[in-house]
mmCIF file with all atom_site columns, C-alpha atoms and ligand atoms in Angstrom:
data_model
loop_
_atom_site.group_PDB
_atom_site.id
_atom_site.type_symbol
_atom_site.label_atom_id
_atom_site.label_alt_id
_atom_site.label_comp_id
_atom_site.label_asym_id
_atom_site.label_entity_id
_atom_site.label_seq_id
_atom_site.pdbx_PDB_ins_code
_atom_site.Cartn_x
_atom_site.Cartn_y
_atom_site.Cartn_z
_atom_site.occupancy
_atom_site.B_iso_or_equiv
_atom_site.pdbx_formal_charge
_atom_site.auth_seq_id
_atom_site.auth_comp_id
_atom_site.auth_asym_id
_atom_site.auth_atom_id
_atom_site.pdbx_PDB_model_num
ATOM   1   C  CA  . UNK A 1 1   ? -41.691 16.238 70.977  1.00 94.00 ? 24  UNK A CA  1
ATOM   2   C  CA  . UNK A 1 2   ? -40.905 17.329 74.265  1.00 97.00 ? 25  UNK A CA  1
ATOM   3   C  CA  . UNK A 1 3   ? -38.079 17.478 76.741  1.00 98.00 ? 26  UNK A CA  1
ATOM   4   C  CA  . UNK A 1 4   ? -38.188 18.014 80.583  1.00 98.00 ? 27  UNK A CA  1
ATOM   5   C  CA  . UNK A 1 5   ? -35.245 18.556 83.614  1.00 98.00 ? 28  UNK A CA  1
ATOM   6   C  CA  . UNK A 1 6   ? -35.436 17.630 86.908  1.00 98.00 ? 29  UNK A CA  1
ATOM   7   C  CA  . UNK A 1 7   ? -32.936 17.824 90.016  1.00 98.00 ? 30  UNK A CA  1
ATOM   8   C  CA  . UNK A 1 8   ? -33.249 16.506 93.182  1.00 98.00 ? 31  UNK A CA  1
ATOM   9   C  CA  . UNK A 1 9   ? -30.578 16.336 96.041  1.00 98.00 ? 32  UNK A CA  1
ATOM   10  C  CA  . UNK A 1 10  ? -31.169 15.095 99.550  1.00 98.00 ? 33  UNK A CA  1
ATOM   11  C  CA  . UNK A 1 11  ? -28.924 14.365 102.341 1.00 98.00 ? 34  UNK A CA  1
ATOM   12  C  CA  . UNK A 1 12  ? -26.291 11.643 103.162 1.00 98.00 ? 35  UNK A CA  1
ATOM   13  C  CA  . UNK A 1 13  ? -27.177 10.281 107.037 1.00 98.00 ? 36  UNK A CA  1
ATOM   14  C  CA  . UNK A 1 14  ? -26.204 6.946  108.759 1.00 97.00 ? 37  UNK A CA  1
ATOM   15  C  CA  . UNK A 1 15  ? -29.534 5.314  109.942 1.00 96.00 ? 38  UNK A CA  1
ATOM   16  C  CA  . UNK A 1 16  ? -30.958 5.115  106.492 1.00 97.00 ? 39  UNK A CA  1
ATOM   17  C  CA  . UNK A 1 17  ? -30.922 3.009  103.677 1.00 96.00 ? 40  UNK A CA  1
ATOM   18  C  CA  . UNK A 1 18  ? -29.374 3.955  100.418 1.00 98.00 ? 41  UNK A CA  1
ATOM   19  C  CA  . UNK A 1 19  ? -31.892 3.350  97.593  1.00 98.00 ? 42  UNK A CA  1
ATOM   20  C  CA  . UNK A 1 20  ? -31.366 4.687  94.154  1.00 98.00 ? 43  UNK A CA  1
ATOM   21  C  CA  . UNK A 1 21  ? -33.663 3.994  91.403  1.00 98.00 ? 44  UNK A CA  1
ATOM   22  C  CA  . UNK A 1 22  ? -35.343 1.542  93.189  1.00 98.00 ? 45  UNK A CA  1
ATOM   23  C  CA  . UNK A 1 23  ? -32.339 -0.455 94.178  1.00 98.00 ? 46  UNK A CA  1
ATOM   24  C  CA  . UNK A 1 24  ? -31.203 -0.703 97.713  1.00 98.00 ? 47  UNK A CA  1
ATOM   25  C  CA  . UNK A 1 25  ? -27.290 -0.322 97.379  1.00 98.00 ? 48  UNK A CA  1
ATOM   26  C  CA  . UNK A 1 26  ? -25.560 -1.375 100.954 1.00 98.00 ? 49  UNK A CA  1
ATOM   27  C  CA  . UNK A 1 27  ? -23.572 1.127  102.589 1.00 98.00 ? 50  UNK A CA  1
ATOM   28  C  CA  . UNK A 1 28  ? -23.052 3.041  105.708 1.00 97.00 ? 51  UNK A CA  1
ATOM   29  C  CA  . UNK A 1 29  ? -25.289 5.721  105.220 1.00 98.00 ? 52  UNK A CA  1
ATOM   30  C  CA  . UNK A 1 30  ? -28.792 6.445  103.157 1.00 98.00 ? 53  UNK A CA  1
ATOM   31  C  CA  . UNK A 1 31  ? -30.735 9.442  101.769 1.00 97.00 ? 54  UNK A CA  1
ATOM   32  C  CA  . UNK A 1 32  ? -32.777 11.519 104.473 1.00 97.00 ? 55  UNK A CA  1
ATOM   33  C  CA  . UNK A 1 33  ? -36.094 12.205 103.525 1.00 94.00 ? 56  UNK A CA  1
ATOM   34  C  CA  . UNK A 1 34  ? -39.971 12.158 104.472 1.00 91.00 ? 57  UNK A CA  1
ATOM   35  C  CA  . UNK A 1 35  ? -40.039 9.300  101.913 1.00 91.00 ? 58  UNK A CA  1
ATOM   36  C  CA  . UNK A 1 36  ? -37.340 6.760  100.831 1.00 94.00 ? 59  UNK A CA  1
ATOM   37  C  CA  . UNK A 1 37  ? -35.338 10.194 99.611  1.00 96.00 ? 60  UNK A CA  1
ATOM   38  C  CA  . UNK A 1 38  ? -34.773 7.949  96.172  1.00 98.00 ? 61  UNK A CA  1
ATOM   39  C  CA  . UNK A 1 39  ? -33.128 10.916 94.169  1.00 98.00 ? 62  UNK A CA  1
ATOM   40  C  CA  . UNK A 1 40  ? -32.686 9.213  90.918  1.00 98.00 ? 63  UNK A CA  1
ATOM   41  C  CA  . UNK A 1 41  ? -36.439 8.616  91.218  1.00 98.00 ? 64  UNK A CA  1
ATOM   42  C  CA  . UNK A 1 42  ? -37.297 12.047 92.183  1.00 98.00 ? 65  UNK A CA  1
ATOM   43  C  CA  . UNK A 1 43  ? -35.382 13.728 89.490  1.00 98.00 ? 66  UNK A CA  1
ATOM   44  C  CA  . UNK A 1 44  ? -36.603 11.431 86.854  1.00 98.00 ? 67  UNK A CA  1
ATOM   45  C  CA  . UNK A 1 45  ? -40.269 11.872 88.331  1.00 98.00 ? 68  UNK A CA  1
ATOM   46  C  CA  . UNK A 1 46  ? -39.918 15.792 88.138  1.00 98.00 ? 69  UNK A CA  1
ATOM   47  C  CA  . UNK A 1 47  ? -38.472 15.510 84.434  1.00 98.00 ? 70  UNK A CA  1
ATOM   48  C  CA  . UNK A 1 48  ? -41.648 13.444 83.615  1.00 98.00 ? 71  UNK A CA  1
ATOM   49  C  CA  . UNK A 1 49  ? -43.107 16.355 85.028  1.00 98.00 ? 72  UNK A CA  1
ATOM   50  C  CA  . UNK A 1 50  ? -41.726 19.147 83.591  1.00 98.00 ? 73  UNK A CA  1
ATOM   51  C  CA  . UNK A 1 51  ? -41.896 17.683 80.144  1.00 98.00 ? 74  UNK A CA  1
ATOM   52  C  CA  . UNK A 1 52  ? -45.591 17.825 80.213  1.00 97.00 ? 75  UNK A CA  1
ATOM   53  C  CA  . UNK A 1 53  ? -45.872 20.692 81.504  1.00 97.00 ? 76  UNK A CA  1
ATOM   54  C  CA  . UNK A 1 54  ? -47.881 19.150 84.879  1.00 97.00 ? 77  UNK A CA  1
ATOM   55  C  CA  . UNK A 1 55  ? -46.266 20.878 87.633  1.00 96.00 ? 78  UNK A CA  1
ATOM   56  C  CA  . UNK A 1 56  ? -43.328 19.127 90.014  1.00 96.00 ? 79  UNK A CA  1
ATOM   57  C  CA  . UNK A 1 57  ? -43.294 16.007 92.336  1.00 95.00 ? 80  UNK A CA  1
ATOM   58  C  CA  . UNK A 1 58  ? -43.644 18.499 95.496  1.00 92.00 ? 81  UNK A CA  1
ATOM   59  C  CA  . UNK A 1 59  ? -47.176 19.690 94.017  1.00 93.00 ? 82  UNK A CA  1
ATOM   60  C  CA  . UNK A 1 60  ? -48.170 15.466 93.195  1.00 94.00 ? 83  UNK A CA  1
ATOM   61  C  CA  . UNK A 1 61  ? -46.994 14.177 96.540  1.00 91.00 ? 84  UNK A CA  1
ATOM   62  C  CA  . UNK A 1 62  ? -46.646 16.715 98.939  1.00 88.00 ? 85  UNK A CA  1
ATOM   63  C  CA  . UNK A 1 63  ? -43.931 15.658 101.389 1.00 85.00 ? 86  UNK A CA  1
ATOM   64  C  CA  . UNK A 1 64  ? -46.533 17.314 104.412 1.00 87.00 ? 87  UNK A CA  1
ATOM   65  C  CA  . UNK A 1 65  ? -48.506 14.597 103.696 1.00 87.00 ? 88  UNK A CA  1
ATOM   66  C  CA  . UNK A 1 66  ? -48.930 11.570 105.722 1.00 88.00 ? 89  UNK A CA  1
ATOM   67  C  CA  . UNK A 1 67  ? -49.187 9.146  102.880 1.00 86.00 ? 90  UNK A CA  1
ATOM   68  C  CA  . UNK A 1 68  ? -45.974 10.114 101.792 1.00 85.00 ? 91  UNK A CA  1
ATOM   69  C  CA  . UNK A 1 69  ? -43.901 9.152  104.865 1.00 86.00 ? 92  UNK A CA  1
ATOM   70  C  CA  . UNK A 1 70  ? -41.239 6.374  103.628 1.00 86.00 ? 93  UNK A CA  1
ATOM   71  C  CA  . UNK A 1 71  ? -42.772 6.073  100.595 1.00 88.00 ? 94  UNK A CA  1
ATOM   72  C  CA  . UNK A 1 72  ? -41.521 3.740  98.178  1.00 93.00 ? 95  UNK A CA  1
ATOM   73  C  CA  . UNK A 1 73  ? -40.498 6.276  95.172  1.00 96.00 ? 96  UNK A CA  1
ATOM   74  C  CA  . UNK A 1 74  ? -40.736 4.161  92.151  1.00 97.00 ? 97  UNK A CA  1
ATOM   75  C  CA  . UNK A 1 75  ? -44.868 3.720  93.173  1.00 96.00 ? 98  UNK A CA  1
ATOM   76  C  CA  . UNK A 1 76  ? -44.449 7.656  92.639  1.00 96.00 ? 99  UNK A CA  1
ATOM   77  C  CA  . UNK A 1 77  ? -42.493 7.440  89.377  1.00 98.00 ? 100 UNK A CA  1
ATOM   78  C  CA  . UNK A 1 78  ? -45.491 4.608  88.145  1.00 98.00 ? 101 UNK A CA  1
ATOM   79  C  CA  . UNK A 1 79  ? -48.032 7.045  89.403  1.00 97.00 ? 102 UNK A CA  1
ATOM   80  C  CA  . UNK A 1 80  ? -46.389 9.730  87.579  1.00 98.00 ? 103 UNK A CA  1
ATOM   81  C  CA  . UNK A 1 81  ? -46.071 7.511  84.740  1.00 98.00 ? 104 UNK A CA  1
ATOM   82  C  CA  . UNK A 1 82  ? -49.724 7.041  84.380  1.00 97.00 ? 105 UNK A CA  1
ATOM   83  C  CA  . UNK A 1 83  ? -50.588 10.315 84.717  1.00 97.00 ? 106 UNK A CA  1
ATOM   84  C  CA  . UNK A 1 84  ? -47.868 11.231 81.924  1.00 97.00 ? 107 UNK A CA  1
ATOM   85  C  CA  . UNK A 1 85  ? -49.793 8.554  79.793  1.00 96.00 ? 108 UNK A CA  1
ATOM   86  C  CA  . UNK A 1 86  ? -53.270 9.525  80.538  1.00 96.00 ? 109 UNK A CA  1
ATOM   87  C  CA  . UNK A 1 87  ? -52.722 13.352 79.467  1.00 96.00 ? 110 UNK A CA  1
ATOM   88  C  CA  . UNK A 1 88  ? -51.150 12.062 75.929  1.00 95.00 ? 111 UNK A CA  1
ATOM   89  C  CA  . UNK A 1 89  ? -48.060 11.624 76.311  1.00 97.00 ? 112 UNK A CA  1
ATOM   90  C  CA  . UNK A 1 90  ? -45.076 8.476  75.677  1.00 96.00 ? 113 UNK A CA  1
ATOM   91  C  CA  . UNK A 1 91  ? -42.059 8.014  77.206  1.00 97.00 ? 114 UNK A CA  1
ATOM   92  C  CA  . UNK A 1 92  ? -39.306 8.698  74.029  1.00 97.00 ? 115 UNK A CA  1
ATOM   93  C  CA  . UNK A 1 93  ? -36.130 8.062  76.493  1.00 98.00 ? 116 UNK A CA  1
ATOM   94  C  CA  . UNK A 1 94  ? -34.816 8.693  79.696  1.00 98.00 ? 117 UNK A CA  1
ATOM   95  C  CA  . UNK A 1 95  ? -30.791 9.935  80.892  1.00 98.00 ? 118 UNK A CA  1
ATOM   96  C  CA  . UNK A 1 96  ? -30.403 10.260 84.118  1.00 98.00 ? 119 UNK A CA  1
ATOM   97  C  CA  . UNK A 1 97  ? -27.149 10.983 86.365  1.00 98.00 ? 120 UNK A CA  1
ATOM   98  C  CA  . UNK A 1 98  ? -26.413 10.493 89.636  1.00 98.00 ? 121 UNK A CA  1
ATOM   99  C  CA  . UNK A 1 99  ? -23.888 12.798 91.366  1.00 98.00 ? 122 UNK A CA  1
ATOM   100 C  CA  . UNK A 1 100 ? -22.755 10.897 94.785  1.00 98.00 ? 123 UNK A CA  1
ATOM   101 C  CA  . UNK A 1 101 ? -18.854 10.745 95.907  1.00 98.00 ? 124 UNK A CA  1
ATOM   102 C  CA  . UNK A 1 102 ? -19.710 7.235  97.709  1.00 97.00 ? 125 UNK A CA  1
ATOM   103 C  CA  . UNK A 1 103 ? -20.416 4.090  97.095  1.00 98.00 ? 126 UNK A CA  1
ATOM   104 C  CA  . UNK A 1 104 ? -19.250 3.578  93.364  1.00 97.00 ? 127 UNK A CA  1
ATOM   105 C  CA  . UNK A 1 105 ? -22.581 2.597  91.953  1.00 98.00 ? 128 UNK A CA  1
ATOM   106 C  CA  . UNK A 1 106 ? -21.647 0.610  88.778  1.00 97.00 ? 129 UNK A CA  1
ATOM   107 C  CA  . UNK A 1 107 ? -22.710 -2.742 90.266  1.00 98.00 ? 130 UNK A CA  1
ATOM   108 C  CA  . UNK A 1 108 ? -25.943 -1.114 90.194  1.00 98.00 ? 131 UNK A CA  1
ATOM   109 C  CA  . UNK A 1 109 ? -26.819 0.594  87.194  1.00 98.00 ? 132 UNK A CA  1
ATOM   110 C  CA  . UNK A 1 110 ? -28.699 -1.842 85.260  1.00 98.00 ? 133 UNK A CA  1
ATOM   111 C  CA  . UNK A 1 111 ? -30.806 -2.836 87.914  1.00 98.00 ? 134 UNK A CA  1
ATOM   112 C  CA  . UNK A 1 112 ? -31.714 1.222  88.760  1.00 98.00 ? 135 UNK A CA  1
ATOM   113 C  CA  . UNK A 1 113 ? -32.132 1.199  84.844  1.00 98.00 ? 136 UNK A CA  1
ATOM   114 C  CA  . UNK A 1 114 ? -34.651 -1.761 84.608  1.00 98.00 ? 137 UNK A CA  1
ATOM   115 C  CA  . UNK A 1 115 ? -36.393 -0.623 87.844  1.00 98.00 ? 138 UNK A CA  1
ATOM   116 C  CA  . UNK A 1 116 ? -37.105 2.884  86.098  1.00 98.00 ? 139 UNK A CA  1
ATOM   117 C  CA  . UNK A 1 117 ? -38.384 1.140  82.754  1.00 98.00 ? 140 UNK A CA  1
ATOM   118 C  CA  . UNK A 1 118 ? -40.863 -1.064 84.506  1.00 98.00 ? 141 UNK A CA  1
ATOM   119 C  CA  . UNK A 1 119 ? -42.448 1.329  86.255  1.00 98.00 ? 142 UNK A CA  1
ATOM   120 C  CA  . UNK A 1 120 ? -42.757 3.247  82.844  1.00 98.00 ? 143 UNK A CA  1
ATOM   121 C  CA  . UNK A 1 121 ? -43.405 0.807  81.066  1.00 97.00 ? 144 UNK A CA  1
ATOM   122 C  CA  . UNK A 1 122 ? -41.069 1.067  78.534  1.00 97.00 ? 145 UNK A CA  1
ATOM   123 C  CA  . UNK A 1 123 ? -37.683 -0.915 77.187  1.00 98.00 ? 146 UNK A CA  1
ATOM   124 C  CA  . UNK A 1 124 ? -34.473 -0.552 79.131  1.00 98.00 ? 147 UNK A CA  1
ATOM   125 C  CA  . UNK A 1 125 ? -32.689 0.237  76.341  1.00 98.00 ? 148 UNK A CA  1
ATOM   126 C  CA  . UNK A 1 126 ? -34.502 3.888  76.509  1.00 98.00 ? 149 UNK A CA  1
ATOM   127 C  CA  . UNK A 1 127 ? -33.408 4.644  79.517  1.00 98.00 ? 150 UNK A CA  1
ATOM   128 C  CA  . UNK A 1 128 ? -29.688 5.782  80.792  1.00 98.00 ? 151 UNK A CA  1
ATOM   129 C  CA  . UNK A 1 129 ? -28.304 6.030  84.056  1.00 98.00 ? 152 UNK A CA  1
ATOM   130 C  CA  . UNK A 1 130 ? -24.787 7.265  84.928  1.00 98.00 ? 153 UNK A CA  1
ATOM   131 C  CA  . UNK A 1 131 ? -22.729 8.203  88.237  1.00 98.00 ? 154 UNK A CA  1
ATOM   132 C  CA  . UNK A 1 132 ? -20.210 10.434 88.531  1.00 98.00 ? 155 UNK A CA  1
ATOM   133 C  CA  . UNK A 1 133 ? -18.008 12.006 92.035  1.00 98.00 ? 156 UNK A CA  1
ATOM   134 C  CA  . UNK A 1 134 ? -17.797 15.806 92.975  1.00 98.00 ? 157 UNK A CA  1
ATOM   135 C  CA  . UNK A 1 135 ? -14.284 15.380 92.724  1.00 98.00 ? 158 UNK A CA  1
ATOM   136 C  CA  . UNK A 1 136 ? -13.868 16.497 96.499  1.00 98.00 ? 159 UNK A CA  1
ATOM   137 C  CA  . UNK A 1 137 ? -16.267 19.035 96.705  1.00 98.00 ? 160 UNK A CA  1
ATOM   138 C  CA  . UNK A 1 138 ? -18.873 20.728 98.495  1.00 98.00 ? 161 UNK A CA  1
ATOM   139 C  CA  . UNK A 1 139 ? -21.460 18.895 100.408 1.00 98.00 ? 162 UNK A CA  1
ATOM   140 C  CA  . UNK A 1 140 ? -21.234 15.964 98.037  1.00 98.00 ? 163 UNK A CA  1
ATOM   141 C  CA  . UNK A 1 141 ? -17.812 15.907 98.142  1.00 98.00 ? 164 UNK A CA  1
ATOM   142 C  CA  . UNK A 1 142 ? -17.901 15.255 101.996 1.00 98.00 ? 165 UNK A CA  1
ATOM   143 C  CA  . UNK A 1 143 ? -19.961 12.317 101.263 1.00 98.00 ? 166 UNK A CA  1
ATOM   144 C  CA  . UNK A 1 144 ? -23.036 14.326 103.153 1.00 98.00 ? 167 UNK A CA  1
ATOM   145 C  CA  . UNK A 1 145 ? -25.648 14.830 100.346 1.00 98.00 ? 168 UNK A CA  1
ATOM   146 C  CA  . UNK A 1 146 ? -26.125 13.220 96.894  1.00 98.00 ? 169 UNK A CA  1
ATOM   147 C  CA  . UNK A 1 147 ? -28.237 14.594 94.015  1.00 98.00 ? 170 UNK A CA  1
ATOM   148 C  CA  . UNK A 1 148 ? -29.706 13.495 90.267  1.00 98.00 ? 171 UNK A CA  1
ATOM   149 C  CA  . UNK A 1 149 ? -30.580 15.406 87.101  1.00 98.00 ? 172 UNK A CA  1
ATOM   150 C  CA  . UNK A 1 150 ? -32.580 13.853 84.825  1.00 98.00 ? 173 UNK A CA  1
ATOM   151 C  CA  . UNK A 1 151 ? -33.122 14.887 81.003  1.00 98.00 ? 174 UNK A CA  1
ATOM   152 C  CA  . UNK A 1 152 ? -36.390 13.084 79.052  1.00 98.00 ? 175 UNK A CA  1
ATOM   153 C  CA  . UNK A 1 153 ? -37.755 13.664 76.355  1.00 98.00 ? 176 UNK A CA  1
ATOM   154 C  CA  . UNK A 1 154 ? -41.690 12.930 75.534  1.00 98.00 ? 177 UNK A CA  1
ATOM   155 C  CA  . UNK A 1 155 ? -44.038 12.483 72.898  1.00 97.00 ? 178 UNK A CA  1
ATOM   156 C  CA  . UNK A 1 156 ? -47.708 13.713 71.922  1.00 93.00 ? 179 UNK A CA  1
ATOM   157 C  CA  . UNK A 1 157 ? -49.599 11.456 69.346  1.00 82.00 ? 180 UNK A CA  1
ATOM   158 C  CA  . UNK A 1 158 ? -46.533 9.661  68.552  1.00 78.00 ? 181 UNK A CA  1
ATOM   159 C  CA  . UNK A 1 159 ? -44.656 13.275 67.382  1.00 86.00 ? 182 UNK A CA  1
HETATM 160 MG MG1 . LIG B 2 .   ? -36.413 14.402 96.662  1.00 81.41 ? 13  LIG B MG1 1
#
């Protein structure tokens, strides 16, 4: 039994679309990034990561890469899914939260939380997605930036 973190955080722009965990949520503004800047599905993807001790998302899918430009994330969190299942390991669960002042997001959850269990592979039920404000503050605050952490934990030969 393992457990990984990951954090992501990427900026709040108008031009772009908003996607989180898959979902496109409409709103005025989206994540900036060289690919769709999904930070749910970057921080879950660098848990994944982390728990297997495989290096980080930047190392898997270098954002100076070509191939990466708009990139649909959840492709990157199934990619990263295989690989997680090809070295051993199974999904045990997944909690996730996303930290964004702007749009309230609860309209959205299950469908962010269904999106990340199919491209795992595993039941919804394992997998937990919450949203919370910065109360004001910062960068996030300002409704500029958003960011995700994402706690998982893993399993080798079914221990
Ligand atoms: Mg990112």
């Amino acid at each position: 039994m393992r457990t990984g973190l990951g954090f992501d955080s990427h900026r709040l722009v108008e031009g772009r679309k908003l996607i989180l965990g898959g979902t496109e949520i409409p709103f005025e503004k989206g994540l900036l990034g060289h690919s769709d800047a999904d930070v749910l599905a970057h921080a879950v993807t660098d848990a994944l990561l982390g728990a297997c001790a495989l290096g980080d998302i930047g190392s898997h899918f270098p954002d100076s890469d070509p191939a990466y430009k708009d990139a649909d994330s959840m492709v990157l969190l199934k990619k990263t899914g295989d690989t997680v299942k090809e070295n051993g390991f199974t999904v045990g669960n997944i909690d996730a939260t996303i930290i964004i002042e702007r749009p309230k997001l609860s309209p959205y959850i299950r469908k962010m939380r269904e999106n990340i269990a199919n491209a795992l592979g595993i039941d919804a039920d394992h997998v937990s997605v919450k949203a919370k404000t910065n109360e004001g503050m910062g960068d996030i605050g300002a409704g500029n930036a958003a960011a995700a952490i994402c706690s998982v934990l893993v399993l080798k030969d079914g221990k």
